[in-house]
């Protein structure tokens, strides 16, 4: 299983799990947060997607690993075509925006506060509201 898939699954559950023995209830509870949770719960879910080692911080290395997986999944044949440095550029823009105290990591508080002030991010949080 690649890093993105593992991170998505671990993001859907309330606690780190053994992906082979994941409880269906854990999965359903995580999916419930994504579909019906408050904005803060959804933002926490998104933060946990990128916080690979679950230490409470998103590092550039963690973000780059996830972004590289996303860009690899999109493939090299998308239009416009993806440049090799696109994941790195995405990470740099993310940190310019989110790392408010410039200490090289993004905390959950920085992430939530910055997201709540961004109209585009807040609009995307409403994406799944009427799904079920």
CSV table of C-alpha atoms in Angstrom, one decimal:
chain,number,residue,atom,x,y,z
A,1,UNK,CA,0.0,0.0,0.0
A,2,UNK,CA,1.5,3.4,-0.9
A,3,UNK,CA,2.0,6.3,1.5
A,4,UNK,CA,-1.1,8.2,0.3
A,5,UNK,CA,-3.5,5.3,0.7
A,6,UNK,CA,-2.1,4.5,4.2
A,7,UNK,CA,-2.4,8.1,5.3
A,8,UNK,CA,-5.9,8.4,3.9
A,9,UNK,CA,-7.0,5.3,5.8
A,10,UNK,CA,-5.3,6.4,9.0
A,11,UNK,CA,-6.9,9.8,8.6
A,12,UNK,CA,-10.3,8.2,8.6
A,13,UNK,CA,-9.9,6.5,11.9
A,14,UNK,CA,-9.7,8.1,15.3
A,15,UNK,CA,-6.4,6.4,16.3
A,16,UNK,CA,-3.5,4.9,14.4
A,17,UNK,CA,-4.4,1.4,13.3
A,18,UNK,CA,-2.9,-1.7,11.9
A,19,UNK,CA,-4.1,-1.4,8.3
A,20,UNK,CA,-4.6,-5.2,8.1
A,21,UNK,CA,-6.8,-5.4,11.2
A,22,UNK,CA,-8.6,-2.1,10.9
A,23,UNK,CA,-12.0,-2.2,12.6
A,24,UNK,CA,-15.0,-1.4,10.3
A,25,UNK,CA,-16.4,0.8,13.1
A,26,UNK,CA,-13.1,2.9,13.1
A,27,UNK,CA,-13.5,3.4,9.4
A,28,UNK,CA,-17.2,4.4,9.6
A,29,UNK,CA,-16.6,6.8,12.4
A,30,UNK,CA,-13.8,8.5,10.4
A,31,UNK,CA,-16.0,8.7,7.3
A,32,UNK,CA,-18.8,10.2,9.5
A,33,UNK,CA,-16.4,13.0,10.5
A,34,UNK,CA,-15.5,13.7,6.9
A,35,UNK,CA,-19.2,13.7,5.8
A,36,UNK,CA,-21.0,15.1,8.8
A,37,UNK,CA,-18.4,16.5,11.1
A,38,UNK,CA,-18.0,20.2,12.1
A,39,UNK,CA,-15.5,22.3,10.2
A,40,UNK,CA,-13.0,21.9,13.0
A,41,UNK,CA,-13.4,18.1,12.9
A,42,UNK,CA,-12.8,18.1,9.1
A,43,UNK,CA,-9.8,20.3,9.5
A,44,UNK,CA,-8.4,18.0,12.1
A,45,UNK,CA,-9.0,15.1,9.7
A,46,UNK,CA,-7.1,17.0,7.0
A,47,UNK,CA,-4.2,17.9,9.3
A,48,UNK,CA,-3.9,14.2,10.4
A,49,UNK,CA,-3.7,13.2,6.7
A,50,UNK,CA,-0.4,15.1,6.4
A,51,UNK,CA,1.0,14.4,9.9
A,52,UNK,CA,2.3,11.0,8.9
A,53,UNK,CA,4.1,10.2,12.2
A,54,UNK,CA,1.2,11.7,14.3
A,55,UNK,CA,3.5,13.9,16.4
A,56,UNK,CA,1.3,16.9,16.2
A,57,UNK,CA,3.4,18.7,13.5
A,58,UNK,CA,3.4,18.7,9.7
A,59,UNK,CA,7.0,18.9,8.5
A,60,UNK,CA,8.1,19.8,5.0
A,61,UNK,CA,9.3,16.2,4.6
A,62,UNK,CA,5.9,14.8,5.6
A,63,UNK,CA,4.1,17.2,3.3
A,64,UNK,CA,6.5,16.5,0.4
A,65,UNK,CA,5.9,12.7,0.8
A,66,UNK,CA,2.1,13.1,0.6
A,67,UNK,CA,2.3,15.7,-2.2
A,68,UNK,CA,4.7,13.4,-4.2
A,69,UNK,CA,2.2,10.5,-3.8
A,70,UNK,CA,-0.7,12.7,-5.0
A,71,UNK,CA,1.2,14.0,-8.0
A,72,UNK,CA,2.4,10.4,-8.8
A,73,UNK,CA,-1.2,9.2,-8.6
A,74,UNK,CA,-2.3,12.0,-11.0
A,75,UNK,CA,0.3,10.8,-13.5
A,76,UNK,CA,2.6,12.6,-15.9
A,77,UNK,CA,0.0,12.8,-18.6
A,78,UNK,CA,-2.4,15.3,-17.0
A,79,UNK,CA,-3.1,18.6,-18.8
A,80,UNK,CA,-1.5,20.9,-18.1
A,81,UNK,CA,1.4,18.5,-17.6
A,82,UNK,CA,2.9,18.2,-14.1
A,83,UNK,CA,6.5,19.3,-13.7
A,84,UNK,CA,8.9,17.3,-11.6
A,85,UNK,CA,9.3,20.2,-9.1
A,86,UNK,CA,5.5,20.7,-8.7
A,87,UNK,CA,5.2,18.8,-5.4
A,88,UNK,CA,8.1,20.8,-3.9
A,89,UNK,CA,6.6,24.1,-5.1
A,90,UNK,CA,3.2,23.1,-3.5
A,91,UNK,CA,5.0,22.4,-0.2
A,92,UNK,CA,6.8,25.7,-0.2
A,93,UNK,CA,3.5,27.6,-0.9
A,94,UNK,CA,1.8,25.6,1.9
A,95,UNK,CA,4.5,26.5,4.4
A,96,UNK,CA,4.5,30.2,3.4
A,97,UNK,CA,0.8,30.3,4.1
A,98,UNK,CA,0.5,28.0,7.1
A,99,UNK,CA,3.7,28.2,9.1
A,100,UNK,CA,2.8,31.5,10.8
A,101,UNK,CA,5.6,31.6,13.3
A,102,UNK,CA,8.2,30.4,10.7
A,103,UNK,CA,9.6,27.6,12.9
A,104,UNK,CA,9.7,25.1,10.0
A,105,UNK,CA,6.6,23.0,11.1
A,106,UNK,CA,2.9,23.5,11.0
A,107,UNK,CA,0.9,22.9,14.2
A,108,UNK,CA,-2.7,21.9,14.4
A,109,UNK,CA,-3.5,25.4,15.7
A,110,UNK,CA,-1.7,27.2,12.9
A,111,UNK,CA,-3.4,24.9,10.4
A,112,UNK,CA,-6.9,25.4,11.7
A,113,UNK,CA,-6.6,29.2,12.2
A,114,UNK,CA,-5.1,29.7,8.7
A,115,UNK,CA,-7.7,27.5,7.1
A,116,UNK,CA,-10.6,29.2,8.8
A,117,UNK,CA,-9.5,32.5,7.4
A,118,UNK,CA,-9.3,31.3,3.8
A,119,UNK,CA,-12.5,31.5,1.9
A,120,UNK,CA,-11.5,28.9,-0.7
A,121,UNK,CA,-10.6,26.3,2.0
A,122,UNK,CA,-13.7,26.9,3.9
A,123,UNK,CA,-15.8,26.5,0.8
A,124,UNK,CA,-14.1,23.1,0.1
A,125,UNK,CA,-15.0,22.0,3.7
A,126,UNK,CA,-18.7,22.2,2.6
A,127,UNK,CA,-18.1,19.9,-0.4
A,128,UNK,CA,-19.5,16.7,1.2
A,129,UNK,CA,-22.3,18.3,3.3
A,130,UNK,CA,-25.2,17.2,1.1
A,131,UNK,CA,-23.8,13.8,0.0
A,132,UNK,CA,-25.8,11.7,2.4
